[in-house]
Tab-separated table of C-alpha atoms in Angstrom:
chain	number	residue	atom	x	y	z
A	1	MET	CA	19.140	-9.105	-19.447
A	2	THR	CA	22.259	-7.759	-20.499
A	3	ASN	CA	25.565	-9.440	-19.931
A	4	THR	CA	28.063	-7.918	-17.547
A	5	SER	CA	30.957	-8.708	-19.850
A	6	THR	CA	32.326	-8.668	-23.416
A	7	PRO	CA	32.808	-12.189	-25.431
A	8	SER	CA	36.315	-11.430	-24.957
A	9	GLY	CA	35.776	-11.435	-21.005
A	10	ARG	CA	36.696	-8.226	-20.593
A	11	PRO	CA	34.128	-6.208	-18.306
A	12	LYS	CA	31.680	-4.250	-20.584
A	13	LYS	CA	31.557	-0.505	-20.203
A	14	HIS	CA	27.792	0.550	-19.550
A	15	PHE	CA	26.388	3.292	-21.730
A	16	TRP	CA	26.579	5.812	-18.985
A	17	GLN	CA	30.418	5.419	-19.005
A	18	LYS	CA	31.006	5.451	-22.643
A	19	LYS	CA	31.849	8.430	-24.310
A	20	THR	CA	32.173	7.329	-27.795
A	21	LYS	CA	32.240	9.698	-30.798
A	22	LYS	CA	28.703	11.248	-31.531
A	23	ASN	CA	27.618	9.406	-28.646
A	24	GLU	CA	27.075	6.111	-30.813
A	25	LEU	CA	24.916	3.398	-29.406
A	26	SER	CA	26.329	-0.130	-29.501
A	27	VAL	CA	24.419	-3.595	-28.909
A	28	ASP	CA	25.856	-3.666	-25.429
A	29	ASP	CA	23.898	-0.740	-24.573
A	30	ILE	CA	20.556	-2.479	-24.957
A	31	THR	CA	18.984	-4.529	-22.284
A	32	ILE	CA	17.782	-7.819	-23.549
A	33	VAL	CA	15.274	-9.095	-21.726
A	34	ASP	CA	15.050	-12.711	-20.042
A	35	GLN	CA	11.791	-13.861	-21.524
A	36	ASP	CA	11.249	-16.632	-18.774
A	37	MET	CA	11.982	-14.005	-16.150
A	38	LEU	CA	9.669	-11.504	-17.481
A	39	LYS	CA	6.937	-14.152	-17.759
A	40	ARG	CA	7.689	-15.254	-13.843
A	41	ALA	CA	7.881	-11.524	-12.829
A	42	ILE	CA	4.113	-10.687	-14.477
A	43	GLY	CA	2.951	-13.505	-12.905
A	44	ALA	CA	4.111	-12.846	-9.432
A	45	ALA	CA	3.085	-9.077	-9.621
A	46	ALA	CA	-0.434	-9.885	-11.344
A	47	LEU	CA	-0.638	-12.557	-8.380
A	48	GLY	CA	-0.179	-9.680	-5.698
A	49	ASN	CA	-2.444	-7.693	-7.256
A	50	ALA	CA	-5.000	-10.505	-7.166
A	51	MET	CA	-4.394	-10.821	-3.428
A	52	GLU	CA	-5.366	-7.511	-3.126
A	53	TRP	CA	-8.519	-7.463	-5.002
A	54	PHE	CA	-9.470	-10.773	-3.924
A	55	ASP	CA	-10.145	-8.774	-0.477
A	56	PHE	CA	-11.779	-5.924	-2.414
A	57	GLY	CA	-14.070	-8.439	-4.104
A	58	VAL	CA	-14.755	-10.326	-0.971
A	59	TYR	CA	-15.557	-6.658	1.026
A	60	SER	CA	-17.771	-5.236	-1.600
A	61	PHE	CA	-19.790	-8.327	-2.446
A	62	LEU	CA	-20.350	-8.970	1.489
A	63	ALA	CA	-20.923	-5.304	2.429
A	64	VAL	CA	-24.431	-5.607	3.159
A	65	THR	CA	-23.780	-8.579	5.499
A	66	ILE	CA	-20.704	-6.769	7.100
A	67	GLY	CA	-22.973	-4.160	7.917
A	68	LYS	CA	-25.330	-6.484	9.716
A	69	VAL	CA	-22.373	-7.916	11.774
A	70	PHE	CA	-20.349	-4.938	12.752
A	71	PHE	CA	-23.124	-1.993	12.535
A	72	PRO	CA	-26.449	-3.882	13.420
A	73	GLY	CA	-28.019	-0.652	15.249
A	74	GLY	CA	-28.675	1.456	11.662
A	75	SER	CA	-31.049	1.430	8.785
A	76	PRO	CA	-29.851	-0.664	5.601
A	77	ALA	CA	-28.627	2.572	4.144
A	78	VAL	CA	-26.740	3.440	7.366
A	79	GLN	CA	-25.049	0.411	7.502
A	80	LEU	CA	-24.072	0.561	4.155
A	81	ILE	CA	-22.442	3.826	4.265
A	82	ALA	CA	-20.732	2.715	7.985
A	83	THR	CA	-19.215	-0.493	5.864
A	84	PHE	CA	-17.931	1.739	3.086
A	85	GLY	CA	-16.660	3.910	5.840
A	86	ALA	CA	-14.478	1.334	7.209
A	87	PHE	CA	-13.675	0.569	3.486
A	88	ALA	CA	-12.540	4.050	2.804
A	89	ALA	CA	-10.770	4.505	6.205
A	90	ALA	CA	-8.095	1.999	4.640
A	91	PHE	CA	-7.550	4.376	1.804
A	92	LEU	CA	-6.537	7.416	4.201
A	93	VAL	CA	-3.396	5.352	5.197
A	94	ARG	CA	-2.253	4.356	1.754
A	95	PRO	CA	0.053	7.370	1.073
A	96	ILE	CA	1.294	6.586	4.489
A	97	GLY	CA	2.295	3.232	3.147
A	98	GLY	CA	3.460	4.734	-0.212
A	99	LEU	CA	5.909	7.022	1.442
A	100	PHE	CA	7.540	4.263	3.455
A	101	PHE	CA	7.416	1.438	0.964
A	102	GLY	CA	8.314	3.683	-1.953
A	103	PRO	CA	11.420	5.084	-0.890
A	104	LEU	CA	12.459	1.543	0.428
A	105	GLY	CA	11.868	0.184	-3.268
A	106	ASP	CA	14.119	2.677	-4.666
A	107	ARG	CA	16.570	1.827	-2.309
A	108	ILE	CA	16.776	-1.703	-1.194
A	109	GLY	CA	15.122	-3.195	-4.363
A	110	ARG	CA	11.500	-3.741	-5.812
A	111	GLN	CA	11.488	-7.600	-5.332
A	112	LYS	CA	12.452	-7.243	-1.510
A	113	VAL	CA	9.385	-4.781	-0.867
A	114	LEU	CA	6.933	-6.466	-2.755
A	115	ALA	CA	7.459	-9.689	-0.614
A	116	ILE	CA	6.708	-7.383	2.681
A	117	THR	CA	3.683	-6.012	0.998
A	118	MET	CA	2.398	-9.802	0.249
A	119	VAL	CA	2.649	-10.733	3.734
A	120	MET	CA	0.803	-7.773	5.269
A	121	MET	CA	-2.088	-8.086	2.765
A	122	ALA	CA	-2.749	-11.685	3.736
A	123	ILE	CA	-2.467	-10.887	7.547
A	124	GLY	CA	-4.891	-7.990	7.550
A	125	THR	CA	-7.484	-10.130	5.283
A	126	PHE	CA	-6.946	-13.244	7.486
A	127	CYS	CA	-7.772	-11.277	10.650
A	128	ILE	CA	-10.774	-9.659	9.672
A	129	GLY	CA	-12.366	-13.362	9.565
A	130	LEU	CA	-11.187	-13.517	13.315
A	131	ILE	CA	-12.964	-10.719	14.526
A	132	PRO	CA	-16.317	-11.309	16.361
A	133	GLY	CA	-19.417	-9.497	15.761
A	134	TYR	CA	-20.773	-6.687	17.417
A	135	GLY	CA	-23.323	-8.825	19.532
A	136	THR	CA	-20.250	-10.308	21.137
A	137	ILE	CA	-17.703	-7.848	21.871
A	138	GLY	CA	-19.834	-4.619	21.054
A	139	ILE	CA	-17.967	-1.474	19.618
A	140	ALA	CA	-14.487	-3.537	20.058
A	141	ALA	CA	-15.745	-5.153	16.808
A	142	PRO	CA	-15.932	-2.198	14.399
A	143	LEU	CA	-12.707	-0.812	16.000
A	144	LEU	CA	-10.975	-4.119	15.236
A	145	LEU	CA	-12.360	-4.177	11.629
A	146	LEU	CA	-10.988	-0.613	11.031
A	147	LEU	CA	-7.770	-1.636	12.780
A	148	ALA	CA	-7.619	-4.672	10.038
A	149	ARG	CA	-8.508	-2.640	7.249
A	150	LEU	CA	-5.516	-0.066	8.182
A	151	VAL	CA	-3.243	-2.817	7.758
A	152	GLN	CA	-4.391	-3.664	4.555
A	153	GLY	CA	-4.083	0.012	3.325
A	154	PHE	CA	-0.837	0.463	4.740
A	155	SER	CA	0.474	-2.692	2.827
A	156	THR	CA	-1.202	-2.072	-0.406
A	157	GLY	CA	0.243	1.671	-0.338
A	158	GLY	CA	3.523	-0.130	-1.466
A	159	GLU	CA	1.653	-2.669	-3.871
A	160	TYR	CA	0.316	-1.313	-6.954
A	161	GLY	CA	3.077	1.139	-7.645
A	162	GLY	CA	5.832	-1.718	-6.631
A	163	ALA	CA	3.962	-4.313	-9.352
A	164	ALA	CA	3.690	-1.876	-11.881
A	165	THR	CA	7.181	-0.647	-11.784
A	166	PHE	CA	8.214	-4.397	-11.588
A	167	ILE	CA	6.523	-5.214	-14.837
A	168	ALA	CA	7.486	-1.970	-16.748
A	169	GLU	CA	10.831	-2.414	-15.965
A	170	TYR	CA	11.051	-6.114	-16.950
A	171	SER	CA	9.088	-5.662	-20.197
A	172	THR	CA	10.252	-4.844	-23.594
A	173	ASP	CA	9.532	-1.189	-25.109
A	174	GLU	CA	7.602	-2.868	-28.023
A	175	ARG	CA	5.045	-4.637	-25.688
A	176	ARG	CA	5.111	-2.896	-22.099
A	177	GLY	CA	1.437	-2.177	-22.541
A	178	PHE	CA	0.543	-5.574	-23.145
A	179	MET	CA	2.722	-7.104	-20.372
A	180	GLY	CA	1.512	-4.448	-18.176
A	181	SER	CA	-2.109	-5.021	-18.711
A	182	TRP	CA	-1.417	-8.570	-17.258
A	183	LEU	CA	-1.178	-6.955	-13.810
A	184	GLU	CA	-4.899	-5.658	-14.141
A	185	PHE	CA	-5.956	-8.879	-15.592
A	186	GLY	CA	-4.607	-10.195	-12.462
A	187	THR	CA	-6.686	-7.637	-10.614
A	188	LEU	CA	-9.726	-9.108	-12.420
A	189	GLY	CA	-8.912	-12.507	-11.795
A	190	GLY	CA	-8.638	-12.109	-7.879
A	191	TYR	CA	-12.211	-9.832	-7.783
A	192	LEU	CA	-13.854	-12.688	-9.668
A	193	LEU	CA	-11.888	-14.929	-7.250
A	194	GLY	CA	-13.284	-13.389	-4.271
A	195	ALA	CA	-16.983	-12.481	-5.600
A	196	GLY	CA	-17.351	-16.135	-6.865
A	197	LEU	CA	-16.684	-17.754	-3.716
A	198	VAL	CA	-19.146	-14.929	-1.912
A	199	THR	CA	-21.783	-15.736	-4.721
A	200	GLY	CA	-21.420	-19.542	-4.249
A	201	LEU	CA	-21.695	-19.190	-0.259
A	202	THR	CA	-24.597	-17.024	-0.903
A	203	ALA	CA	-26.256	-19.316	-3.304
A	204	ALA	CA	-25.434	-22.469	-0.795
A	205	MET	CA	-25.960	-21.263	2.640
A	206	PRO	CA	-29.144	-20.179	4.383
A	207	ALA	CA	-28.999	-16.556	5.361
A	208	ASP	CA	-28.863	-16.962	8.988
A	209	ALA	CA	-25.731	-19.160	8.636
A	210	LEU	CA	-23.856	-16.813	6.227
A	211	LEU	CA	-24.907	-14.005	8.707
A	212	SER	CA	-23.365	-16.044	11.438
A	213	TRP	CA	-20.234	-17.729	10.452
A	214	GLY	CA	-20.441	-18.112	6.650
A	215	TRP	CA	-19.159	-14.886	5.699
A	216	ARG	CA	-15.683	-15.678	7.447
A	217	ILE	CA	-14.804	-18.072	5.017
A	218	PRO	CA	-13.600	-15.988	1.776
A	219	PHE	CA	-11.195	-14.144	4.416
A	220	PHE	CA	-9.661	-17.232	5.825
A	221	ILE	CA	-8.565	-18.324	2.327
A	222	ALA	CA	-6.062	-15.371	2.426
A	223	ALA	CA	-3.693	-16.895	4.469
A	224	PRO	CA	-2.540	-20.012	1.954
A	225	LEU	CA	-2.884	-17.271	-1.074
A	226	GLY	CA	-0.402	-15.253	0.788
A	227	ILE	CA	2.011	-18.065	1.353
A	228	PHE	CA	1.986	-18.919	-1.887
A	229	GLY	CA	2.479	-15.369	-3.572
A	230	LEU	CA	5.415	-14.890	-1.061
A	231	TYR	CA	6.783	-18.047	-2.477
A	232	ILE	CA	6.710	-17.128	-6.056
A	233	ARG	CA	7.996	-13.271	-5.326
A	234	LEU	CA	11.085	-14.445	-3.175
A	235	LYS	CA	12.033	-16.653	-6.378
A	236	LEU	CA	12.146	-13.736	-8.468
A	237	GLU	CA	15.445	-11.494	-9.473
A	238	GLU	CA	15.565	-7.848	-9.511
A	239	THR	CA	14.317	-5.600	-12.516
A	240	PRO	CA	17.149	-5.199	-15.216
A	241	ALA	CA	16.565	-1.327	-14.993
A	242	PHE	CA	17.101	-1.381	-11.341
A	243	GLN	CA	20.427	-3.434	-11.447
A	244	LYS	CA	21.576	-1.301	-13.965
A	245	HIS	CA	20.702	1.943	-11.937
A	246	MET	CA	22.573	0.174	-8.929
A	247	GLU	CA	25.526	-0.567	-10.786
A	248	LYS	CA	25.772	2.992	-12.117
A	249	GLN	CA	25.378	4.405	-8.739
A	250	GLU	CA	28.553	1.659	-7.986
A	251	ALA	CA	30.665	3.018	-10.697
A	252	LEU	CA	30.300	6.506	-9.898
A	253	GLU	CA	32.507	7.838	-7.370
A	254	HIS	CA	29.849	9.632	-5.276
A	255	SER	CA	26.436	8.088	-5.359
A	256	LYS	CA	23.759	10.655	-5.836
A	257	PRO	CA	21.916	11.296	-2.628
A	258	GLN	CA	18.398	10.319	-2.841
A	259	LEU	CA	15.770	13.224	-3.137
A	260	SER	CA	13.911	14.187	-0.068
A	261	LEU	CA	9.969	13.902	-0.301
A	262	LEU	CA	9.940	17.992	-0.749
A	263	GLN	CA	12.490	18.168	-3.392
A	264	MET	CA	10.931	15.010	-5.385
A	265	LEU	CA	7.413	16.939	-5.288
A	266	ASN	CA	8.958	19.892	-6.314
A	267	LYS	CA	11.340	18.305	-9.245
A	268	TYR	CA	8.427	16.374	-10.490
A	269	ARG	CA	5.746	18.432	-9.756
A	270	ALA	CA	4.293	18.250	-13.393
A	271	GLN	CA	4.485	14.475	-13.772
A	272	MET	CA	2.974	13.895	-10.290
A	273	LEU	CA	-0.198	16.170	-11.276
A	274	LYS	CA	-0.431	13.782	-14.366
A	275	CYS	CA	-0.278	11.067	-12.212
A	276	ILE	CA	-2.625	11.801	-9.786
A	277	GLY	CA	-5.318	12.973	-12.637
A	278	LEU	CA	-4.782	9.751	-14.680
A	279	VAL	CA	-5.335	7.583	-11.540
A	280	LEU	CA	-8.366	9.685	-10.141
A	281	LEU	CA	-9.825	8.762	-13.361
A	282	PHE	CA	-8.743	5.076	-12.997
A	283	ASN	CA	-9.947	4.525	-10.148
A	284	VAL	CA	-13.051	6.311	-9.706
A	285	SER	CA	-14.125	4.495	-12.613
A	286	ASN	CA	-12.854	1.366	-11.085
A	287	TYR	CA	-14.319	1.556	-7.522
A	288	MET	CA	-17.974	2.747	-8.807
A	289	LEU	CA	-18.182	-0.582	-10.742
A	290	THR	CA	-16.260	-2.967	-8.497
A	291	SER	CA	-17.071	-1.798	-5.106
A	292	TYR	CA	-20.166	0.209	-5.312
A	293	MET	CA	-22.508	-1.351	-7.869
A	294	PRO	CA	-22.859	-4.592	-6.080
A	295	SER	CA	-24.335	-2.646	-3.082
A	296	TYR	CA	-26.298	-0.238	-5.395
A	297	LEU	CA	-27.774	-3.186	-7.023
A	298	THR	CA	-29.003	-4.834	-3.780
A	299	GLY	CA	-29.244	-2.026	-1.113
A	300	ILE	CA	-30.667	0.837	-3.504
A	301	LEU	CA	-32.393	-0.805	-6.406
A	302	GLY	CA	-33.818	-3.825	-4.197
A	303	LEU	CA	-32.369	-6.702	-6.799
A	304	SER	CA	-31.785	-9.937	-5.051
A	305	GLU	CA	-28.470	-10.250	-3.450
A	306	LEU	CA	-27.852	-13.429	-6.035
A	307	SER	CA	-28.769	-11.542	-8.749
A	308	GLY	CA	-26.904	-8.453	-8.276
A	309	LEU	CA	-23.913	-10.653	-7.930
A	310	MET	CA	-23.979	-12.594	-10.686
A	311	LEU	CA	-24.599	-9.906	-12.997
A	312	ILE	CA	-21.186	-8.079	-11.715
A	313	MET	CA	-19.570	-11.380	-11.939
A	314	VAL	CA	-20.244	-11.747	-15.715
A	315	VAL	CA	-18.947	-8.142	-16.527
A	316	MET	CA	-15.789	-8.831	-14.855
A	317	PHE	CA	-15.384	-11.990	-16.711
A	318	VAL	CA	-15.792	-10.244	-19.869
A	319	MET	CA	-13.530	-7.307	-18.920
A	320	MET	CA	-10.558	-9.728	-18.445
A	321	PRO	CA	-9.611	-10.698	-22.280
A	322	LEU	CA	-10.758	-6.776	-23.018
A	323	THR	CA	-8.102	-5.525	-20.598
A	324	LEU	CA	-5.606	-7.723	-22.656
A	325	PHE	CA	-6.867	-6.573	-25.680
A	326	TRP	CA	-6.534	-2.595	-25.019
A	327	GLY	CA	-3.049	-3.809	-23.177
A	328	HIS	CA	-1.964	-5.102	-27.175
A	329	TRP	CA	-3.686	-2.231	-28.904
A	330	ASN	CA	-2.083	0.783	-27.026
A	331	ASP	CA	1.224	-0.364	-27.705
A	332	ARG	CA	0.156	0.329	-31.359
A	333	LEU	CA	-2.142	3.194	-30.988
A	334	GLY	CA	-0.509	5.080	-28.430
A	335	ARG	CA	-1.531	5.239	-24.441
A	336	ARG	CA	-3.115	8.906	-24.977
A	337	PRO	CA	-5.782	8.068	-27.511
A	338	VAL	CA	-6.824	4.676	-25.623
A	339	ILE	CA	-7.225	6.525	-22.397
A	340	ALA	CA	-9.019	9.328	-24.225
A	341	LEU	CA	-11.475	6.968	-25.834
A	342	GLY	CA	-12.447	5.734	-22.464
A	343	ALA	CA	-12.915	9.303	-20.984
A	344	VAL	CA	-14.926	10.595	-23.646
A	345	GLY	CA	-17.020	7.273	-23.817
A	346	LEU	CA	-17.719	8.063	-19.866
A	347	ILE	CA	-18.652	11.500	-20.250
A	348	VAL	CA	-21.153	10.690	-23.085
A	349	LEU	CA	-22.360	7.317	-22.147
A	350	ALA	CA	-22.516	7.562	-18.044
A	351	VAL	CA	-26.046	9.062	-17.817
A	352	PRO	CA	-27.591	6.532	-20.305
A	353	CYS	CA	-25.651	3.572	-18.705
A	354	LEU	CA	-27.112	4.442	-15.082
A	355	TRP	CA	-30.579	5.192	-16.447
A	356	LEU	CA	-30.307	1.733	-17.915
A	357	ILE	CA	-29.224	0.120	-14.536
A	358	GLY	CA	-32.040	2.116	-12.866
A	359	THR	CA	-34.717	0.483	-14.727
A	360	GLY	CA	-34.120	-2.875	-12.666
A	361	ASN	CA	-34.669	-4.750	-15.757
A	362	LEU	CA	-31.823	-7.382	-15.749
A	363	ALA	CA	-31.214	-7.349	-19.572
A	364	LEU	CA	-31.045	-3.576	-19.165
A	365	VAL	CA	-28.942	-3.677	-16.054
A	366	PHE	CA	-26.254	-5.901	-17.394
A	367	LEU	CA	-26.161	-3.853	-20.672
A	368	GLY	CA	-25.293	-0.654	-18.790
A	369	LEU	CA	-22.922	-2.258	-16.376
A	370	MET	CA	-21.435	-3.978	-19.570
A	371	ILE	CA	-20.853	-0.636	-21.299
A	372	LEU	CA	-19.165	0.992	-18.031
A	373	GLY	CA	-16.891	-2.353	-17.731
A	374	ALA	CA	-15.832	-2.177	-21.407
A	375	LEU	CA	-14.896	1.612	-21.097
A	376	HIS	CA	-12.970	0.813	-18.105
A	377	THR	CA	-10.781	-1.369	-19.657
A	378	CYS	CA	-9.488	1.100	-21.976
A	379	PHE	CA	-7.805	2.285	-18.480
A	380	SER	CA	-7.282	-0.964	-16.805
A	381	GLY	CA	-5.383	-2.090	-20.140
A	382	THR	CA	-3.347	0.991	-20.236
A	383	MET	CA	-2.281	2.654	-17.054
A	384	PRO	CA	0.121	-0.023	-15.504
A	385	SER	CA	2.442	0.956	-18.611
A	386	ALA	CA	1.521	4.605	-18.740
A	387	LEU	CA	2.076	5.550	-14.861
A	388	PRO	CA	5.698	3.999	-14.664
A	389	SER	CA	6.599	5.892	-17.784
A	390	LEU	CA	6.127	9.248	-15.998
A	391	PHE	CA	8.957	8.815	-13.603
A	392	ALA	CA	12.798	8.082	-13.749
A	393	THR	CA	14.137	4.648	-12.496
A	394	ASP	CA	15.942	6.147	-9.393
A	395	ILE	CA	12.652	7.906	-8.249
A	396	ARG	CA	9.778	5.681	-10.165
A	397	TYR	CA	8.653	3.777	-6.862
A	398	SER	CA	8.360	6.236	-4.620
A	399	ALA	CA	6.858	8.909	-7.065
A	400	LEU	CA	4.367	6.339	-8.555
A	401	ALA	CA	3.357	4.978	-4.867
A	402	ILE	CA	2.924	8.337	-3.393
A	403	GLY	CA	1.115	9.790	-6.520
A	404	PHE	CA	-1.011	6.741	-7.169
A	405	ASN	CA	-2.067	6.317	-3.245
A	406	ILE	CA	-2.604	10.411	-2.788
A	407	SER	CA	-5.303	10.192	-5.549
A	408	VAL	CA	-6.618	6.968	-4.724
A	409	SER	CA	-7.000	8.022	-1.072
A	410	LEU	CA	-8.775	11.228	-1.910
A	411	PHE	CA	-10.853	10.262	-4.904
A	412	GLY	CA	-10.943	6.290	-5.746
A	413	GLY	CA	-11.382	4.767	-2.140
A	414	THR	CA	-13.738	7.277	-1.250
A	415	THR	CA	-16.080	6.885	-4.443
A	416	PRO	CA	-18.437	4.449	-2.490
A	417	LEU	CA	-18.935	6.412	0.375
A	418	VAL	CA	-19.203	9.401	-1.514
A	419	THR	CA	-21.456	8.174	-3.981
A	420	ALA	CA	-23.734	6.476	-1.172
A	421	TRP	CA	-23.977	9.706	0.741
A	422	LEU	CA	-25.034	11.437	-2.391
A	423	VAL	CA	-27.722	9.004	-3.199
A	424	GLU	CA	-28.861	9.091	0.349
A	425	LYS	CA	-29.238	12.885	0.394
A	426	SER	CA	-30.096	13.948	-3.030
A	427	HIS	CA	-32.763	10.664	-3.623
A	428	ASN	CA	-30.903	10.972	-7.114
A	429	LEU	CA	-30.373	7.547	-8.882
A	430	LEU	CA	-27.933	9.040	-11.482
A	431	MET	CA	-25.546	10.918	-8.964
A	432	PRO	CA	-23.145	7.789	-10.004
A	433	ALA	CA	-22.934	8.798	-13.222
A	434	TYR	CA	-22.769	12.788	-12.527
A	435	TYR	CA	-19.405	11.563	-10.506
A	436	LEU	CA	-18.206	9.630	-13.295
A	437	ILE	CA	-18.292	12.188	-15.772
A	438	GLY	CA	-16.575	14.631	-13.656
A	439	ALA	CA	-13.717	12.097	-13.128
A	440	SER	CA	-13.685	11.626	-16.776
A	441	VAL	CA	-13.162	15.302	-17.575
A	442	ILE	CA	-10.381	15.618	-15.258
A	443	GLY	CA	-8.750	12.610	-16.842
A	444	LEU	CA	-9.235	13.971	-20.253
A	445	ILE	CA	-7.599	17.033	-19.533
A	446	THR	CA	-4.870	15.021	-17.794
A	447	VAL	CA	-4.089	13.222	-21.267
A	448	PHE	CA	-4.064	16.241	-23.119
A	449	PHE	CA	-1.005	17.155	-21.223
A	450	MET	CA	0.913	13.780	-21.642
A	451	ARG	CA	3.694	12.952	-23.498
A	452	GLU	CA	3.242	9.885	-25.653
A	453	THR	CA	5.197	6.768	-24.402
A	454	ALA	CA	4.291	3.813	-26.169
A	455	ARG	CA	7.273	1.846	-27.886
A	456	LYS	CA	9.804	4.023	-26.160
A	457	PRO	CA	12.507	3.238	-23.390
A	458	LEU	CA	11.695	3.951	-19.742
A	459	HIS	CA	12.674	7.502	-18.812
A	460	GLY	CA	16.276	7.231	-17.538
A	461	SER	CA	16.711	3.290	-18.737
A	462	ALA	CA	17.938	1.909	-21.793
A	463	PRO	CA	16.224	0.468	-24.631
A	464	ALA	CA	14.982	-2.789	-23.743
A	465	VAL	CA	14.415	-5.822	-26.542
A	466	ALA	CA	13.195	-9.537	-26.401
A	467	SER	CA	16.718	-10.691	-28.362
A	468	GLU	CA	19.943	-9.894	-29.543
A	469	ALA	CA	18.737	-9.629	-32.872
A	470	GLU	CA	16.256	-7.329	-32.115
A	471	ALA	CA	19.086	-5.373	-30.488
A	472	VAL	CA	21.104	-5.523	-33.736
A	473	ARG	CA	18.237	-4.129	-35.634
A	474	LEU	CA	17.602	-1.256	-33.421
A	475	VAL	CA	21.134	-0.235	-33.332
A	476	LYS	CA	20.961	0.013	-37.220
A	477	LYS	CA	17.862	1.712	-37.058
A	478	ILE	CA	18.960	4.382	-34.832
A	479	LYS	CA	22.625	4.738	-36.731
A	480	LEU	CA	20.331	5.374	-39.913
A	481	ARG	CA	18.358	7.623	-38.545
A	482	ARG	CA	21.015	9.925	-37.296
A	483	GLN	CA	22.846	9.937	-40.598
A	484	LYS	CA	19.796	10.850	-41.987
A	485	GLU	CA	19.136	13.813	-39.544
A	486	ALA	CA	22.972	14.777	-39.772
A	487	ALA	CA	22.640	14.755	-43.785
A	488	LYS	CA	19.687	17.422	-43.597
A	489	PRO	CA	20.686	20.744	-44.910
A	490	ALA	CA	21.003	23.252	-41.702
A	491	GLU	CA	18.028	25.683	-41.819
């Protein structure tokens, strides 16, 4: 991070206070990122996302069992739809969580809000393990399940936007894509931990024991994970970009008042629509693979629970390094080409992939899932850096939390429920593919209107580099470019 004084001890003038000739840039204007703090920030943000997706992995892989415990009266298909209904209900309150936590994060800081969301996520997940089944307390059981999911949904409304903002504001301009991809690496790691735990319990326990009490074990593990995550997040400092923003506010005689929700939606309408379109593509493919496919394989195609779980887990494991791979390459190729590659891939290959999965042959099922997973990593490796770059520092947390959660609530979180209903009503096993194609077309149109942000400073922030030597080289490079531009004859 930048120092607050010059070598002579005089207070340093920040770039927003300077009025130098020709608006020249100096080394003091560049943010020099503390590399140790950057690593801690990435770890803390990724851990929170891992906590969120630990719950998703557990819930998705136990969907059939949860349906039997809380909705025992219906057919397997109806139980599955009811279970995903409770899953989707949590997404209805996520925009409310975004409306609450987003402006709070722009006002009091990213670090404090991320500590609060970590605690709430852990409490919601832990409480699911405490709820008695329908056979014990009747209709109160599914109602309590819904309440716990609503607590989770409210807290996660402030989690992803804050975590992505936190990493983006801590990262250097040259490697923001790669650093952001660790957020989704944490997502997959948390999902794998939850899914692996469920798979181990399914393999080790008799079916009646799993149905009776074994399914509760993964939810109880959320408590120690949450305490550890809270400890890590409380040790962090605020991001350099937000610190500079607050310094700027203090330096001005009259701080700029925070925009109201309607003012922000009106002023940043185009950016908000781009955010919603990108998140739609990102999350439909995400929840299709991670939340719907485990139950699709077992409840619809009739594969054994253990086989279905193991296939998805192997795909998730392969996706982890692929996410980092695309995180690295979108810093070089650009965010737009990588996202477009994934969208075009899904448009062309979604139907063949679902056909392969629908054969029921384990090798072909794995191939279809692996192609879908590999295409999704084009988004998971890129979105954590692309989305925060849409907005300026003073409204970044608010706008991203609101736009992200509106899109997730309307399109992403409802994907398992809507797809299960479409398959049930149409008896067409290719419905998931058509759903993916529709999302990909919307995403591809959005990419066309995006501005490329790879290797560029965040909107409203100073350039960020890893060392003072890089800052010196950057200043020389900018000065040389301006000299060349000034030397060009006027047209």
